[in-house]
Tab-separated table of C-alpha atoms in Angstrom:
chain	number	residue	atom	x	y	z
A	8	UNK	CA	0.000	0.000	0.000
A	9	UNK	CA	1.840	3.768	-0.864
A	10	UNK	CA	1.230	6.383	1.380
A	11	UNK	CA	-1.214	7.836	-1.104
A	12	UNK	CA	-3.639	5.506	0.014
A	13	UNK	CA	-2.445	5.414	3.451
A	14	UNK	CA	-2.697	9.231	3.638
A	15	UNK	CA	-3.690	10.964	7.077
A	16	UNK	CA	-3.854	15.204	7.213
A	17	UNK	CA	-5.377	15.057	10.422
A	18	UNK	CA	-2.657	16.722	12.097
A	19	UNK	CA	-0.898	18.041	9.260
A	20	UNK	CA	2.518	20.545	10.049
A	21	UNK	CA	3.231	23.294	7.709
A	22	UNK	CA	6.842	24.532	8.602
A	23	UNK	CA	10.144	26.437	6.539
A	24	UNK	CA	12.590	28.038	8.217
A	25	UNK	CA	11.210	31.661	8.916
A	26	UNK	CA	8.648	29.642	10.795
A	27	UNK	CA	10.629	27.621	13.935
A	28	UNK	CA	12.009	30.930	16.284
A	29	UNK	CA	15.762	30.465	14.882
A	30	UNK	CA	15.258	25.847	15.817
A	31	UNK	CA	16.680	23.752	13.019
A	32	UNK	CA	13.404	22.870	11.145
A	33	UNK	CA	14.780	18.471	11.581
A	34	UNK	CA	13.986	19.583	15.513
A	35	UNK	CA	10.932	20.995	15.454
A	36	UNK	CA	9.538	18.346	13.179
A	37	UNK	CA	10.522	15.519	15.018
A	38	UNK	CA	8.994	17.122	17.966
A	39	UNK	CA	5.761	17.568	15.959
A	40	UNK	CA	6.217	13.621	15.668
A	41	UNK	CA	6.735	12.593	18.925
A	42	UNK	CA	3.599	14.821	19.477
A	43	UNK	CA	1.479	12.982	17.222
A	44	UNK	CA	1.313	14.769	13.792
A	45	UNK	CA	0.826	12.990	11.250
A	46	UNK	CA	1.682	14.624	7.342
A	47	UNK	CA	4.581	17.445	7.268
A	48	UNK	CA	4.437	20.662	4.634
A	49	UNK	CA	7.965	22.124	3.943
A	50	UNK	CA	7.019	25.380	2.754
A	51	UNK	CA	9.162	28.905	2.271
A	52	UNK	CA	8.870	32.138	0.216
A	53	UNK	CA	12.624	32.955	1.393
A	54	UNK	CA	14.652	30.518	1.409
A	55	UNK	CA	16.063	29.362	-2.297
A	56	UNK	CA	15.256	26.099	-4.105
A	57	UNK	CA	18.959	24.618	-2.691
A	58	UNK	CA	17.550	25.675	0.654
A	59	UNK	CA	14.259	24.088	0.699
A	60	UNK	CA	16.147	20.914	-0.521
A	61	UNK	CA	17.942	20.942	2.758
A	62	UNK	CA	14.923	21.625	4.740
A	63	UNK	CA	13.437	18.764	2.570
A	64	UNK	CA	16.145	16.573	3.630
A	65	UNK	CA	15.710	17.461	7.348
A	66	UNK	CA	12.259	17.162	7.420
A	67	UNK	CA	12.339	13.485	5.517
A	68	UNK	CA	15.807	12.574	8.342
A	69	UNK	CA	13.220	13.328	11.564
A	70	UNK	CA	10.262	11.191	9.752
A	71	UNK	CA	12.382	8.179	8.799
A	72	UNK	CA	14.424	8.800	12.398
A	73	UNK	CA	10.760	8.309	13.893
A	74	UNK	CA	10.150	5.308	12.034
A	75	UNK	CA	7.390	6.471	10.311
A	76	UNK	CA	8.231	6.775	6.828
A	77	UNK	CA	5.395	4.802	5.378
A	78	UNK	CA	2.533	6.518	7.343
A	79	UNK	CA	3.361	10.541	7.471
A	80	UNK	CA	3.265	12.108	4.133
A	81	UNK	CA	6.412	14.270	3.160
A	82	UNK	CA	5.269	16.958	1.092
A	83	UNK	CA	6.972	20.712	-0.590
A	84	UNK	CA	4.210	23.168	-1.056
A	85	UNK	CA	4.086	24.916	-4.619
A	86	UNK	CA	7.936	23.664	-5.924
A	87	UNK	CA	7.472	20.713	-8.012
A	88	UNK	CA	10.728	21.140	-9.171
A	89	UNK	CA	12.211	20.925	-5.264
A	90	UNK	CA	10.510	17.946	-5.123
A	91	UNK	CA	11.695	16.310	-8.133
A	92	UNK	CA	15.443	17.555	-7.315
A	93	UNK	CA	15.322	16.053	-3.638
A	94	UNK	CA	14.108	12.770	-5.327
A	95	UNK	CA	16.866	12.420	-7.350
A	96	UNK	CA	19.108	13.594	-4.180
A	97	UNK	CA	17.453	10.298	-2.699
A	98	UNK	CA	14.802	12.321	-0.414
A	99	UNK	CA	11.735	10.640	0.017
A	100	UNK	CA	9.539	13.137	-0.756
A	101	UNK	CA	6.054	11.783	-1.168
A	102	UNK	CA	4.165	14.534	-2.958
A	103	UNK	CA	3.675	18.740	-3.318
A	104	UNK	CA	0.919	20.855	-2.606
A	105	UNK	CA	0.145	23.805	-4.827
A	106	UNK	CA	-2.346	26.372	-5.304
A	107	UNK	CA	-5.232	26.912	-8.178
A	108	UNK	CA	-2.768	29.357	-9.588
A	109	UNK	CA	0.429	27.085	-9.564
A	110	UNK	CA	1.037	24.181	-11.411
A	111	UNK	CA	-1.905	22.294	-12.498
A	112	UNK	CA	-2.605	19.611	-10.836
A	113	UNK	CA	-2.323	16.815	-13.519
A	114	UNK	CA	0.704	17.912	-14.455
A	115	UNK	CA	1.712	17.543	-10.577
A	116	UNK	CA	0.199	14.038	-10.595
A	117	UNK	CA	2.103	13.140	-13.998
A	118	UNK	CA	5.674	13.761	-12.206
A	119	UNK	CA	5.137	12.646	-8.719
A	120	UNK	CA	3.624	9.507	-10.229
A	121	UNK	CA	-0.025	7.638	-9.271
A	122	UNK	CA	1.715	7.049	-5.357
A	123	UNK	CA	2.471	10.270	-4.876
A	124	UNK	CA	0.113	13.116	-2.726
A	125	UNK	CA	-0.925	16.033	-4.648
A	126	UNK	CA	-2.684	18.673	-2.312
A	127	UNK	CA	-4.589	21.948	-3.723
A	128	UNK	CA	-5.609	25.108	-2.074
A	129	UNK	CA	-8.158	26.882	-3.553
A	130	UNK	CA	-8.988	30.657	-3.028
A	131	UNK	CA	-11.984	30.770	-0.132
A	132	UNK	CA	-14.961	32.571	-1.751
A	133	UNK	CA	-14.339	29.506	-4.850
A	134	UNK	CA	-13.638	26.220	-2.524
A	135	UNK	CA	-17.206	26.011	-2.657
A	136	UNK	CA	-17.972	26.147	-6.432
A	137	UNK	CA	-14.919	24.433	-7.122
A	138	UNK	CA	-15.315	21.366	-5.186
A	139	UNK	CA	-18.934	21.092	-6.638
A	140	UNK	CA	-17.573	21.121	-10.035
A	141	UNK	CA	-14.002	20.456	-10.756
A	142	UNK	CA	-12.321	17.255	-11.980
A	143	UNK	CA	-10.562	16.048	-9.113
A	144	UNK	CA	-9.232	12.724	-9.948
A	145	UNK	CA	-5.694	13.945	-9.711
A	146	UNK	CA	-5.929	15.832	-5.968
A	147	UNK	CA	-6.040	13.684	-2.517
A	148	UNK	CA	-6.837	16.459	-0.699
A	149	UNK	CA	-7.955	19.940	-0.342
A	150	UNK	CA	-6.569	22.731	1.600
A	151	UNK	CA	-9.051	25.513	2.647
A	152	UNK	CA	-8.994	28.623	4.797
A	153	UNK	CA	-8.237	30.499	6.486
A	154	UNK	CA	-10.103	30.208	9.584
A	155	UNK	CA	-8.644	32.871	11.035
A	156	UNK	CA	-6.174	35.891	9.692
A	157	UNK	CA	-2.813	34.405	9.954
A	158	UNK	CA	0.779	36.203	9.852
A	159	UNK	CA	2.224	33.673	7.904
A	160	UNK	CA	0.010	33.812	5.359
A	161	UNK	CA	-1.585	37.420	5.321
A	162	UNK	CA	-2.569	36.823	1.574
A	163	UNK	CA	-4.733	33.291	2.571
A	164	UNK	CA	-8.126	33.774	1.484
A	165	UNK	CA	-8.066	37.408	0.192
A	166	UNK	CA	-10.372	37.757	-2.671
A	167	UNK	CA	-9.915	40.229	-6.004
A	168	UNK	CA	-10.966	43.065	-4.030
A	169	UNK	CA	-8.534	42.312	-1.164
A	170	UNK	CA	-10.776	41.949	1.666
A	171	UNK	CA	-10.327	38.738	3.825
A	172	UNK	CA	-12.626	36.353	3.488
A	173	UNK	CA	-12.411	33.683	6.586
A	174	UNK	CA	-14.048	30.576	6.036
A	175	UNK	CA	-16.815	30.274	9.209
A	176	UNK	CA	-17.725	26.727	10.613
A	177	UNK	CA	-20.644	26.046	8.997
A	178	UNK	CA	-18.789	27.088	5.748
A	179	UNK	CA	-16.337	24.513	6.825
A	180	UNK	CA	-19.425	21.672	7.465
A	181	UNK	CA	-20.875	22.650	3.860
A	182	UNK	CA	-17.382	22.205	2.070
A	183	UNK	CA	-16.986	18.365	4.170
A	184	UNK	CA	-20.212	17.404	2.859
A	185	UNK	CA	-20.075	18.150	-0.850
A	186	UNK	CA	-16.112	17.272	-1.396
A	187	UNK	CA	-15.089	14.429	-2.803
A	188	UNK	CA	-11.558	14.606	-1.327
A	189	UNK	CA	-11.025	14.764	2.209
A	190	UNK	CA	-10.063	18.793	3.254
A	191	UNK	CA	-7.484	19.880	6.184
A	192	UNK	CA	-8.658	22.831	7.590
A	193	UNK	CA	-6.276	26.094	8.748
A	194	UNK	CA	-5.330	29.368	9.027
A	195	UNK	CA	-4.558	30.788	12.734
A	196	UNK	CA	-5.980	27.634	14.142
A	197	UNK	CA	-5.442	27.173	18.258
A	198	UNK	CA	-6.051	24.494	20.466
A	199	UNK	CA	-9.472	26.363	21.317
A	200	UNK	CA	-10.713	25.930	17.379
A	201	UNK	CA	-9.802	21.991	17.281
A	202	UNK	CA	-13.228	20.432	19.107
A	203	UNK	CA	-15.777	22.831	16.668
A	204	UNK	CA	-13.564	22.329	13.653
A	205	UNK	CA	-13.454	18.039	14.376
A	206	UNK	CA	-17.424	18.277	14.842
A	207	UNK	CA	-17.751	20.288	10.888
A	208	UNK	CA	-16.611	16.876	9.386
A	209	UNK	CA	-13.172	18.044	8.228
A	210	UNK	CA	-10.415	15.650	8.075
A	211	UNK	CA	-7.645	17.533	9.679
A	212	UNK	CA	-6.198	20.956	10.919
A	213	UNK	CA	-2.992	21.612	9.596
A	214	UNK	CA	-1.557	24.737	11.826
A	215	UNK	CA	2.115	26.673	11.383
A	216	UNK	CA	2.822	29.039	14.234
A	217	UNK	CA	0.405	26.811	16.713
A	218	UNK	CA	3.757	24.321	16.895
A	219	UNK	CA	6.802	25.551	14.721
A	220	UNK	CA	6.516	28.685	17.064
A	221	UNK	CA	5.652	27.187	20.453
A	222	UNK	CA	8.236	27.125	23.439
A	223	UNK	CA	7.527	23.350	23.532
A	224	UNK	CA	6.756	21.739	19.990
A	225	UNK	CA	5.787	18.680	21.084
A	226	UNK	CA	3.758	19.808	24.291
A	227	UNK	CA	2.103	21.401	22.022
A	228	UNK	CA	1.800	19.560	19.386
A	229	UNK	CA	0.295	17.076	21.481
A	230	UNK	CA	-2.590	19.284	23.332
A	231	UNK	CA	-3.604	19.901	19.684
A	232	UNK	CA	-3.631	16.103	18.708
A	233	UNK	CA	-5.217	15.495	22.057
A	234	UNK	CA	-8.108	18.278	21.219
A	235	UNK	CA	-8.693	16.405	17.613
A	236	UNK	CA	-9.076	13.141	18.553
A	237	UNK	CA	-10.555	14.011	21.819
A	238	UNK	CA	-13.481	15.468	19.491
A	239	UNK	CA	-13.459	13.734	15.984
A	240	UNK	CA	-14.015	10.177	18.223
């Protein structure tokens, strides 16, 4: 079985460097693990494609030091191309995640192969439309948010006229009943979000600062773990 069909986002880490408080990004990832996280995000808008190969590398060192190469999905948001290079580096990388604007997503599924993850984000005030009607053979999952403004991603969710659109809970329930993929929900999510968001029928919460910027990763990592399952059970 490949991880593609093995694939859990319920506690899904999205981390890069300008993320982790100065921490190696291999630390704070492994402490997501030992936490309970399940699928890992290496994404950056600073750091250059050689970079993100070495934060690739780190990230896929702390998965395979946990054992747990064949259950949590490795993935590089938006850089096919750092994904193919760490490949051929001998990275497991298991997939990328892009955005309706990026790459499309058969091309994605064409070069990470029919085991590999392919993740898409679509802009808020479309999710809904777009799940309804879009062929989405190629995509295991979607990203959608944000459920709160978020610093690291002030541009999440901002529509053509700039203003903010958050995606509300019973936005959120809508979206897990009509999708045919399973969706991971963020975007300033806290521990305090985790039992309403489990109860919409989402599949996950994949958080940034909530971990990569906690004084203890795993603590917290774990409280959040503890919240979903505490909830989605």
């Amino acid at each position: 079985m490949s991880i593609r069909d093995n694939l859990d986002i319920s506690a899904y880490l999205v981390i890069g460097p300008e993320n982790t408080c100065g921490r190696p990004v291999k630390q704070v990832v492994a402490a997501a693990l030992a936490g309970g996280f399940t699928c890992v995000q290496v994404r950056s808008k600073v750091a250059s494609a050689r970079e993100l190969i070495a934060y690739t590398r780190e990230a896929a060192e702390a998965i395979a030091e946990a054992g747990k190469s064949d259950e949590v999905a490795l993935l590089v948001d938006d850089r096919l191309d750092v994904v193919l290079a760490a490949r051929a580096q001998g990275i497991k990388v298991d997939g990328v995640h892009v955005g309706q604007k990026d790459i499309p997503v058969d091309v994605c599924r064409a070069y990470v192969g029919e085991d590999g993850v392919v993740g898409l984000s679509a802009r808020a005030d479309e999710m809904l439309e777009y799940v309804k009607t879009a062929d989405v053979s190629d995509v295991d999952y979607f990203g959608v948010g944000p459920l709160h403004p978020t610093q690291t991603k002030p541009d999440c969710g901002v529509d053509s006229s700039g203003h903010l659109i958050v995606k509300t809970l019973s936005d959120i329930e809508e979206l897990s009943r009509v999708s045919p993929v399973p969706i991971v929900v963020g975007g300033g999510v806290k521990v305090a979000d985790v039992p309403a968001l489990a109860r919409t029928g989402a599949d996950g919460f994949f958080v940034v600062s909530a971990v990569c910027g906690a004084d203890d990763p795993q603590a917290a990592a774990s409280e959040l773990v503890r919240a979903w399952e505490s909830a989605a059970n």
